[in-house]
Coordinates of C-alpha atoms and ligand atoms in Angstrom, one line a residue:
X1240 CA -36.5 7.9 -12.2
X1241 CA -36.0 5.1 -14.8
X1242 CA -36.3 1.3 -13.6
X1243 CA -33.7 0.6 -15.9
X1244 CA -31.2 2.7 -17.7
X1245 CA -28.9 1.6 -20.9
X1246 CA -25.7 3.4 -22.4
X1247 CA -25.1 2.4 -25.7
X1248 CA -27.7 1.3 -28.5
X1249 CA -25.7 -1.0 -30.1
X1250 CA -27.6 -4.5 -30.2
X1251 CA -26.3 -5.6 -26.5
X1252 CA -28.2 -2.1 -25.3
X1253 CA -31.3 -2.8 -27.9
X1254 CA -31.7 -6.1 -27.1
X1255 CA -32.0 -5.5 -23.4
X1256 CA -34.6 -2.2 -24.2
X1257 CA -37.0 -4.4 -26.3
X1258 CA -36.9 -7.1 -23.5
X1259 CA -37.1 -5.4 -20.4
X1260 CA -39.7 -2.9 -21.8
X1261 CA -41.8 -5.7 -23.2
X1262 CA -41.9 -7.0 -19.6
X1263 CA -43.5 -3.4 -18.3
X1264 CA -40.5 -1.9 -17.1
X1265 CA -39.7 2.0 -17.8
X1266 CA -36.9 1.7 -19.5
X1267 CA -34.2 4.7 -21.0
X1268 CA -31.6 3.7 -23.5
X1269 CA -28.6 6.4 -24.4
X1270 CA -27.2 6.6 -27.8
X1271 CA -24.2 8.7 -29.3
X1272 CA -25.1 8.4 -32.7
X1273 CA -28.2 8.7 -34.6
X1274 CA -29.7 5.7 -36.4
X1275 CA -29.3 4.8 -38.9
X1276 CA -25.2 5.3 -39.2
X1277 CA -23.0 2.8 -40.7
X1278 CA -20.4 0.9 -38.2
X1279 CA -17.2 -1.1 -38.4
X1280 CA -18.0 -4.8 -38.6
X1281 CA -18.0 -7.5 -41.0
X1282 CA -22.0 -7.8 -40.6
X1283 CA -21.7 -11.7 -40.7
X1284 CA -24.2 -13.2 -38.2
X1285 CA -24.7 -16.4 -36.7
X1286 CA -27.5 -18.4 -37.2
X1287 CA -27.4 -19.6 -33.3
X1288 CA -29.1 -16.1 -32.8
X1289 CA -32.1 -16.5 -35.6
X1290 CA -34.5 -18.5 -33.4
X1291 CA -34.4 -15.9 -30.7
X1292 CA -34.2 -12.3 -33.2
X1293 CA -37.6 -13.9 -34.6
X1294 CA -39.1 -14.4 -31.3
X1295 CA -37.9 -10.9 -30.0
X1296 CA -40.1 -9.6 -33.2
X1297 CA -37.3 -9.3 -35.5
X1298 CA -36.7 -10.9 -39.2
X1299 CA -33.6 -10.7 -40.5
X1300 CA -34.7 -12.0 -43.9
X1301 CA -37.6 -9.5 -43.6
X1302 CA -34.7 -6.6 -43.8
X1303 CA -33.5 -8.3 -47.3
X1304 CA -30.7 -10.8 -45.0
X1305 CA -28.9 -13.3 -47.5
X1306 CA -28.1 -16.9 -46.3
X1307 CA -24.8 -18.1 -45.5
X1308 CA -23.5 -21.3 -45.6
X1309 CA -19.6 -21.6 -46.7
X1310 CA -16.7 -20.5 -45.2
X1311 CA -13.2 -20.1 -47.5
X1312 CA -9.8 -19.1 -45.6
X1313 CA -6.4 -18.0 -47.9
X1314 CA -3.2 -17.2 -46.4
X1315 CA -1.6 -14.4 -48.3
X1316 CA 0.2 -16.8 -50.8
X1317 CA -3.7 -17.4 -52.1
X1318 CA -3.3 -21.2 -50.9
X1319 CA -7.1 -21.4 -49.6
X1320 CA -9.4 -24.0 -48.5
X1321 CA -13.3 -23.9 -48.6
X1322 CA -15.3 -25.8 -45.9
X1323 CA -19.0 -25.8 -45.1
X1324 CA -20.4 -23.8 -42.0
X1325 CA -21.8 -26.2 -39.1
X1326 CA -24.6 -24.0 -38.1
X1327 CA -24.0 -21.2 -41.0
X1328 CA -25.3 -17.3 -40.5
X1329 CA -26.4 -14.4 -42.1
X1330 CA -25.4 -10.9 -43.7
X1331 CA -27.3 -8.1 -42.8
X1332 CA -26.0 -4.2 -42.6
X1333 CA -25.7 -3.0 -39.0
X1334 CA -26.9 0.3 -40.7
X1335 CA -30.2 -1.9 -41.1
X1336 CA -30.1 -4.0 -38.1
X1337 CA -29.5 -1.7 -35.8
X1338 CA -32.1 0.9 -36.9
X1339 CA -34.6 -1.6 -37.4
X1340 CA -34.4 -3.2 -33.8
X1341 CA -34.2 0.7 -32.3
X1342 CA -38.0 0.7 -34.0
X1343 CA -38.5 -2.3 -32.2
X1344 CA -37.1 -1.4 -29.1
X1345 CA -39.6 2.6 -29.3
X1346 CA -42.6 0.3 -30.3
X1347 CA -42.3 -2.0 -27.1
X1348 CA -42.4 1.0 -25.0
X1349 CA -38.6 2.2 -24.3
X1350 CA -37.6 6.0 -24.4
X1351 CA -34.7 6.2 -26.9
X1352 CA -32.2 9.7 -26.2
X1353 CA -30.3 9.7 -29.8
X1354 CA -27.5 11.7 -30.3
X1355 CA -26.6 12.4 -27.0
X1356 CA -23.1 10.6 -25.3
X1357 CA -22.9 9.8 -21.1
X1358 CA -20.3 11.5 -20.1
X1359 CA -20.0 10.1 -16.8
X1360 CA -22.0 7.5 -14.4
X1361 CA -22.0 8.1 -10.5
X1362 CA -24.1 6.2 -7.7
X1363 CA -26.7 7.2 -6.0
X1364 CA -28.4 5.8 -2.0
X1365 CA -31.3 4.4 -4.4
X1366 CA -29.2 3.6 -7.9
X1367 CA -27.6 5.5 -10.4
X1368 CA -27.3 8.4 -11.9
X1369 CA -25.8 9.5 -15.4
X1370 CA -24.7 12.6 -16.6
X1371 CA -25.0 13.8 -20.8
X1372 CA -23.9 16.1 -23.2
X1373 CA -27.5 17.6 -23.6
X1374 CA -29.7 16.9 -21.1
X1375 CA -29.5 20.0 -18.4
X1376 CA -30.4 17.1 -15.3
X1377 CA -28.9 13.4 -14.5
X1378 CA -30.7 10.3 -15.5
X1379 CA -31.9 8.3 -12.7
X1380 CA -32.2 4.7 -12.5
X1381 CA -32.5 1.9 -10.3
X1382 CA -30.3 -0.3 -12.5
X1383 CA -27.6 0.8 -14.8
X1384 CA -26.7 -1.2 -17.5
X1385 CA -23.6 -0.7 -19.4
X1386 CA -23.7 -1.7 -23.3
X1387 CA -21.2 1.3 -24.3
X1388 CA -19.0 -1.7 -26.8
X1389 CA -15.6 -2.4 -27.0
X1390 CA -14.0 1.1 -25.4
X1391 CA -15.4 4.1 -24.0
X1392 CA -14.0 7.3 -21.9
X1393 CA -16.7 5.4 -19.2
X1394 CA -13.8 2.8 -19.0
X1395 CA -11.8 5.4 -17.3
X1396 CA -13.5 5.1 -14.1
X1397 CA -15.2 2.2 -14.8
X1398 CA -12.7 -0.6 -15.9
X1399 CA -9.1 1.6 -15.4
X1400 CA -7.3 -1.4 -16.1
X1401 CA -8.3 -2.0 -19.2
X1402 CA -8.6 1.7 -20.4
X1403 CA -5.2 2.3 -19.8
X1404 CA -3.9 -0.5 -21.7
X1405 CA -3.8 0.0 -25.3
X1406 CA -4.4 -1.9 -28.3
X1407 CA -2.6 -2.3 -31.1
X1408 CA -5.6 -3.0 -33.5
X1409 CA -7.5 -0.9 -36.1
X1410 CA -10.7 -2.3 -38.1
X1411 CA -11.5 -0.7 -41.8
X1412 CA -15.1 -1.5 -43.3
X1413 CA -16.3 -1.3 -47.2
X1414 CA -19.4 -2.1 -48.9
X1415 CA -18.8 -3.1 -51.8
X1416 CA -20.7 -4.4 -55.5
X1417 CA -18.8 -7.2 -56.8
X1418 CA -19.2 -10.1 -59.1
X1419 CA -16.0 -11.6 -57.3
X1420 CA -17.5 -13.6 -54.7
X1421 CA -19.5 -16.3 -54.0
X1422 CA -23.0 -15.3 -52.5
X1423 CA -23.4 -17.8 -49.9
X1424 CA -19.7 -17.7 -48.8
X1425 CA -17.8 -15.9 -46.5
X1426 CA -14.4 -15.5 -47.0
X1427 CA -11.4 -14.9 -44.4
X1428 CA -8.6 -13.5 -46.5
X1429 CA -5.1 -13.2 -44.9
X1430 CA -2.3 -10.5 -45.3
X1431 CA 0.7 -9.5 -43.5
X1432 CA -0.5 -8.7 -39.9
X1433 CA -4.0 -8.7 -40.6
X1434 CA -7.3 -10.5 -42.5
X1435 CA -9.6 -9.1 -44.5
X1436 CA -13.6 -11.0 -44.3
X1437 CA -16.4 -10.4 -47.2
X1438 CA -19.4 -11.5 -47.5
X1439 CA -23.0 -10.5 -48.8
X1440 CA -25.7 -8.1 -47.3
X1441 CA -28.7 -6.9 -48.4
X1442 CA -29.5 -5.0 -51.7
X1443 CA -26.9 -6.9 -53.5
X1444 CA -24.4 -5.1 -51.7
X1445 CA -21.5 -6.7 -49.7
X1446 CA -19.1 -5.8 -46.5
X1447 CA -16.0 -6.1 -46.9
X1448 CA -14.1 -5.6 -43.5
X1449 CA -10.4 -5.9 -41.9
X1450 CA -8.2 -5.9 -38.7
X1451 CA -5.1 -4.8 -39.3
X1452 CA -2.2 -3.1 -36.9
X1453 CA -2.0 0.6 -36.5
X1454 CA 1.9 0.0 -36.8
X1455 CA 1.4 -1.2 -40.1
X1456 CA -0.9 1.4 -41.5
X1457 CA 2.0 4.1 -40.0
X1458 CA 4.5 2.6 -41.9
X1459 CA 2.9 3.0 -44.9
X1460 CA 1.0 6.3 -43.9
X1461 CA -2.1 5.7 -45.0
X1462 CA -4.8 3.2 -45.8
X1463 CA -4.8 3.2 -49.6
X1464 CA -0.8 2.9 -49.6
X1465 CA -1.2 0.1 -47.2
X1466 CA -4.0 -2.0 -49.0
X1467 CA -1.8 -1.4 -51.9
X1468 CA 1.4 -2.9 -50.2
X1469 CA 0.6 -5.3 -48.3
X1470 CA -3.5 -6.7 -48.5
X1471 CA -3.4 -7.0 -52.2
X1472 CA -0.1 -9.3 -52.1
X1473 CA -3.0 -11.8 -51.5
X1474 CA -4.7 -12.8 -55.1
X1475 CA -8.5 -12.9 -54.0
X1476 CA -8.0 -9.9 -52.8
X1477 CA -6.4 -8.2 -55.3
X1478 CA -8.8 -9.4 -57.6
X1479 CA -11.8 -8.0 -55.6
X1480 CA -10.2 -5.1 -55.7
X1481 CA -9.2 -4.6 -59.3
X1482 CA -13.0 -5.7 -60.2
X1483 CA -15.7 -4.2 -57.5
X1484 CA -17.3 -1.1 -57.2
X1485 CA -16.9 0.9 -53.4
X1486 CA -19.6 2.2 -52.4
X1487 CA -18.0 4.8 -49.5
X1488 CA -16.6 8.0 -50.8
X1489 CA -14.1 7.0 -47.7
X1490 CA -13.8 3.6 -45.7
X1491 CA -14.8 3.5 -41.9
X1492 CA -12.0 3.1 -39.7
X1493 CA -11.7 2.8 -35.7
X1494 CA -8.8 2.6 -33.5
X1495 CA -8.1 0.4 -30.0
X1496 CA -9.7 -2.5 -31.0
X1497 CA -8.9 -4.9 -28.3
X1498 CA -9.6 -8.0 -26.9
X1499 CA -8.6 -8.3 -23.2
X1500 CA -11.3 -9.3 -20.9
X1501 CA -13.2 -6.7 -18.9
X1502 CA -15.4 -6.6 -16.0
X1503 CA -19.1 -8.3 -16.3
X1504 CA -20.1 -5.9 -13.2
X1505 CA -18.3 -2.6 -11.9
X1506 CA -19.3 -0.5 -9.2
X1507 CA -23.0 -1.9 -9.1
X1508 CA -22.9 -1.3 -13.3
X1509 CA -24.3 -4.5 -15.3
X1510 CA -21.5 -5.0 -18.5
X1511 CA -23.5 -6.1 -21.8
X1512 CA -21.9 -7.4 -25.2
X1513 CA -17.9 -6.1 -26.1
X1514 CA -18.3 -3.8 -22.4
X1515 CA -17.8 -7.6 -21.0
X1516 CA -14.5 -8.0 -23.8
X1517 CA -14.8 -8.6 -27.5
X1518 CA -14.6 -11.7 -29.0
X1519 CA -11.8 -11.7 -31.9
X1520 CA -13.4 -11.0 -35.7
X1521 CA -12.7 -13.2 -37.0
X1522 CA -14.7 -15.6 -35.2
X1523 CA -17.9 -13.5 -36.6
X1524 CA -19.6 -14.1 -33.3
X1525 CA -19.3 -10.5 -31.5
X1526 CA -23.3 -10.2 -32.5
X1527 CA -23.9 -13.3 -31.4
X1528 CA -22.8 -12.9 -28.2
X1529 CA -23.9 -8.9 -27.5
X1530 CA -27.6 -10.8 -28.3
X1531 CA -27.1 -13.5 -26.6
X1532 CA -25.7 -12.0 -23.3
X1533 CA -28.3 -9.5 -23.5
X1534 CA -30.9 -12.4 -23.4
X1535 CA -29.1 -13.9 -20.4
X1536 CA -29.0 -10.2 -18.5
X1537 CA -32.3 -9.0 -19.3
X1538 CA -33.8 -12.2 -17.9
X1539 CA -32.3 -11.9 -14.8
X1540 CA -33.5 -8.0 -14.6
X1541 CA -36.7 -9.1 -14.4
X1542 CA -36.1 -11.3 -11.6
X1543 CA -35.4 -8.2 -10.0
X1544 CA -37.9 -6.0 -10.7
X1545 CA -40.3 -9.3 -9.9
X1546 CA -38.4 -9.4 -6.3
X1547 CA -37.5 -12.8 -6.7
X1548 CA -34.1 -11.9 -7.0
X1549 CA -31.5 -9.8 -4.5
X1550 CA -29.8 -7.4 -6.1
X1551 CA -26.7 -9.5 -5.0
X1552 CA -27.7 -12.3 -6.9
X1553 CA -28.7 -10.3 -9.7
X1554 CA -24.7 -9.5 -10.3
X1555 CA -23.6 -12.8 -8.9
X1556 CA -25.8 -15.2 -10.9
X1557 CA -25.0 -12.9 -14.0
X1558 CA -21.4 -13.2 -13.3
X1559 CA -22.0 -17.4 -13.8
X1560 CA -24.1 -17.0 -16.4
X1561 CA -21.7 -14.7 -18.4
X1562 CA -18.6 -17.1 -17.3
X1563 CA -20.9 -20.4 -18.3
X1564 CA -21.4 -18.9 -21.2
X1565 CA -18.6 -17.0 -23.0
X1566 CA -15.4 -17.6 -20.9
X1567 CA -14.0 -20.2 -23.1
X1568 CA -15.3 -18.6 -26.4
X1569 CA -13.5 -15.5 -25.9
X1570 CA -10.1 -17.5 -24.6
X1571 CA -10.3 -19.5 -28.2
X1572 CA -10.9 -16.2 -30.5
X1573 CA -7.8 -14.3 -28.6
X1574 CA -6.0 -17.8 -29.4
X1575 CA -6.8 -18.6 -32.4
X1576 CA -6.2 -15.0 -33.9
X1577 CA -2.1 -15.5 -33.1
X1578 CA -2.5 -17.9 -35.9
X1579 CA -3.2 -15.3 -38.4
X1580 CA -1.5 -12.4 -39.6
X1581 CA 2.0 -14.3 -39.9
X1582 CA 2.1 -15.7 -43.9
X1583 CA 4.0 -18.8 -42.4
X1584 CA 1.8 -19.4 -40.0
X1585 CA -1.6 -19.1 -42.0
X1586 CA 0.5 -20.8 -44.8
X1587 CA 1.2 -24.1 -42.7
X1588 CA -2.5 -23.6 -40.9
X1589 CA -4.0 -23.9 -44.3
X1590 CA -2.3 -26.3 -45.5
X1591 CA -2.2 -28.5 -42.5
X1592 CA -6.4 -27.7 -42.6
X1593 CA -6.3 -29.0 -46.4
X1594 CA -5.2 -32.4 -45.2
X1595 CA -7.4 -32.3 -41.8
X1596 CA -10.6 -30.3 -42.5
X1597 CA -11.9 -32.0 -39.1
X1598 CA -9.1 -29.7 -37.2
X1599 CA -10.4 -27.0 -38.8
X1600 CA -14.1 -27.8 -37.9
X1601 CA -13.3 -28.6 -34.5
X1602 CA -11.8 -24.9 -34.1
X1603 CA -14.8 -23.2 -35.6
X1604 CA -17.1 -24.8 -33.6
X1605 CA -15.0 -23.4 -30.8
X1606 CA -15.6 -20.1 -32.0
X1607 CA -19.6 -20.3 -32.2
X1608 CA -22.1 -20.7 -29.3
X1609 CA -25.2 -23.5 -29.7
X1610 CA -28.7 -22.3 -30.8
X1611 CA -30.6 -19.9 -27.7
Ligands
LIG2564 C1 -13.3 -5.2 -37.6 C2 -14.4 -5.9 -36.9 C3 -15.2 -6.8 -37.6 C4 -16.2 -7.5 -36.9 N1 -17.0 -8.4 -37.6 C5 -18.0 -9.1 -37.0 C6 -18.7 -10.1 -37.7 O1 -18.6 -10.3 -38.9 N2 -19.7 -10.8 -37.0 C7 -19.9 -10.6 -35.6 O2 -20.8 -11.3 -35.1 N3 -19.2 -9.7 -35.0 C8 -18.2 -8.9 -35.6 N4 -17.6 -7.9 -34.9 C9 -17.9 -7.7 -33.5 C10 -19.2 -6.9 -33.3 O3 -19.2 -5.8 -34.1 C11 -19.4 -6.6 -31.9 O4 -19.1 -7.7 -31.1 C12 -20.8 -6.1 -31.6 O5 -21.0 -4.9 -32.4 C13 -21.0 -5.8 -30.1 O6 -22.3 -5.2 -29.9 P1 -22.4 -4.2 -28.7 O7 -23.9 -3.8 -28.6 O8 -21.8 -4.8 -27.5 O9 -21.5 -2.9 -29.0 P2 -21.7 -1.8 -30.2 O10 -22.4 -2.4 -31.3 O11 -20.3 -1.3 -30.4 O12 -22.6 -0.7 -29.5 C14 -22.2 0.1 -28.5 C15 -22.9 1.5 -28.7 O13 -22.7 2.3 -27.6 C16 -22.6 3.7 -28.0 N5 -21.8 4.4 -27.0 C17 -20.5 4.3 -26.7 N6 -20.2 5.2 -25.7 C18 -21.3 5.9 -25.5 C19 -21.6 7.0 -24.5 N7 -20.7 7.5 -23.7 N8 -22.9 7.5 -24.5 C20 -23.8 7.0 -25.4 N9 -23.6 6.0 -26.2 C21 -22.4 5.4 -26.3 C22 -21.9 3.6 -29.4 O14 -22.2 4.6 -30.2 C23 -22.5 2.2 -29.9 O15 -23.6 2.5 -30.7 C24 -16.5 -7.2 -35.6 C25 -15.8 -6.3 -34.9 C26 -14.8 -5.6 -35.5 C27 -14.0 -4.5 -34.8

């Protein structure tokens, strides 16, 4: 019997097993995968996080994390405009984050099961219990905490009315060596139903990452076809392309990207990071906010475990937290994204941005979260 148990070790699960076992708790996390492994995301991140990474015992810039501090946007005709980031970020692989904070995470005391996928969660008089792929007995644990990201089978009993409403989204990840882009920048470049961001990692390497529709990558049948078609109609990205080295023998793709909002607690489970709903990408806050709410969660865990803190208020003062928090952040990014992937509409969003830069500030800050 765990005091805590976490599906998913993505940084919303991590985060929470380097807290709550730092505070003395027993603590299991679940991962499918095996770290290190590569994942979909454009692996730009906020600096609003980097105060509270380096007190967790983390340093991106340790890992080889490059500064970033400029933010270009191009509709498809290559009208662009180039503005500086408020608050700026950082781009670092999740193939290094991730691994790096699982270390992190094993040296604070937690008991990380790799390779190994929940297959379903049930209750239990005293908790929960969660059933694996490998392991011959359940998983017991007083609190369950759900950090599974954006979609998982768990859904199915978990949040049925999301699962069964699909999306029509797909994400395709690069890295890249290039001498076409600006180090400190990261770019935002539109095409036909879709965008395209790049910026710099470590090791001289960069990510270069897009949403696009899966109705558009069946028209053309498959990805190469598409980029062809329709994402190199925009000049900075045909000229990236013509001009970098890619570093996969094939790119990373996932399906049902989606960005309705989900449950923050279901059936006694405690949602972390995109199992709460996924900010849109290109907002490049999705880290952000899996840390961040993972901050917020694990803090009022301990409350728990210290007995100053029911186990009804434990969901009910997370549920305010989360809304105080995120509601309106995840309401911009699904509003803001309508605005791209329509030429016209990037076209006259640019071009009105050209003339008013402030508009354009005022809806990234809407975007981004203060320092925490
Ligand atoms: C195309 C795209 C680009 C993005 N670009 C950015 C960006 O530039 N900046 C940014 O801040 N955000 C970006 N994001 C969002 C960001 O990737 C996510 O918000 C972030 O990864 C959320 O972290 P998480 O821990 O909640 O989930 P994840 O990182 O998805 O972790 C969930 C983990 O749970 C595991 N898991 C799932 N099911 C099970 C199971 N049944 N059993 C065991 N393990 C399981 C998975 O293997 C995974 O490791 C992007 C997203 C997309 C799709």
């Amino acid at each position: 019997m765990y005091d805590i148990l976490i599906i998913g070790g993505g940084l919303a699960g991590l985060v929470n097993a380097i807290e709550l076992s730092k505070a003395g708790l027993h603590v299991a996390l679940i991962e499918k995968q095996t770290y290190p492994f590569h994942r979909v995301c454009g692996e730009y991140i906020s600096n609003e996080t980097l105060p509270y990474l380096q007190a967790l015992g983390f340093d991106p810039f340790a890992q080889g994390a490059v500064a970033l501090s400029e933010f270009r946007v191009s509709a498809p005709s290559g009208r662009s405009l180039r503005l500086p980031l408020d608050l700026g970020g950082f781009g670092l692989s999740r193939y290094t984050m991730d691994a790096a904070l699982s270390e992190l995470a094993q040296k604070a005391g937690a008991h990380l099961y790799t390779g190994q996928k929940v297959l379903r969660v049930a209750s239990l008089s005293e908790g929960f219990a969660a059933y694996t792929d490998q392991a011959p007995s359940p998983f017991q644990a007083r609190v369950l905490i759900g950090a599974y990201g954006k979609r998982s089978h768990l859904d199915k009993d978990l949040q049925s009315d999301y699962f069964y409403k699909r999306s029509p989204y797909v994400g395709v990840k690069y890295h890249i060596r290039t001498s076409a882009h600006p180090e400190a920048q990261i770019a935002l470049h539109n095409f036909k139903q879709g965008y395209c961001g790049i910026s710099r990692i470590e090791a001289g390497k960069y990510c270069l990452c897009y949403l696009t529709t899966r109705e558009q990558l069946r028209q053309y049948g498959n990805i190469a076809a598409m980029e062809q078609a329709v994402l190199l109609q925009n000049p900075y990205l045909r000229h990236i392309w013509a001009t970098s080295e890619f570093l996969y023998a094939k790119p990373l793709v996932i399906n049902e990207v989606g960005f309705l909002p989900k449950s923050r607690v279901s059936q006694g489970v405690l949602m972390c990071g995109d199992t709460t709903g996924m900010i849109a990408p290109l907002c490049g806050n999705g880290m952000a906010m899996a840390i961040h709410g993972a901050k917020v969660l694990s803090s009022l865990v301990k409350d728990f475990f210290a007995g100053t803190l029911s186990r009804a208020a434990l969901e009910q003062e997370y549920q305010k937290a989360w809304q105080k928090r995120f509601a309106q952040r995840l309401w911009a990014g699904r509003n803001i994204q309508h605005w791209f992937g329509h030429p016209r509409l990037t076209e006259a969003l640019v071009r009105s941005a050209q003339w008013m830069p402030r508009v354009a500030k005022v809806l990234m800050r809407q975007t981004h979260g203060p320092v925490f």
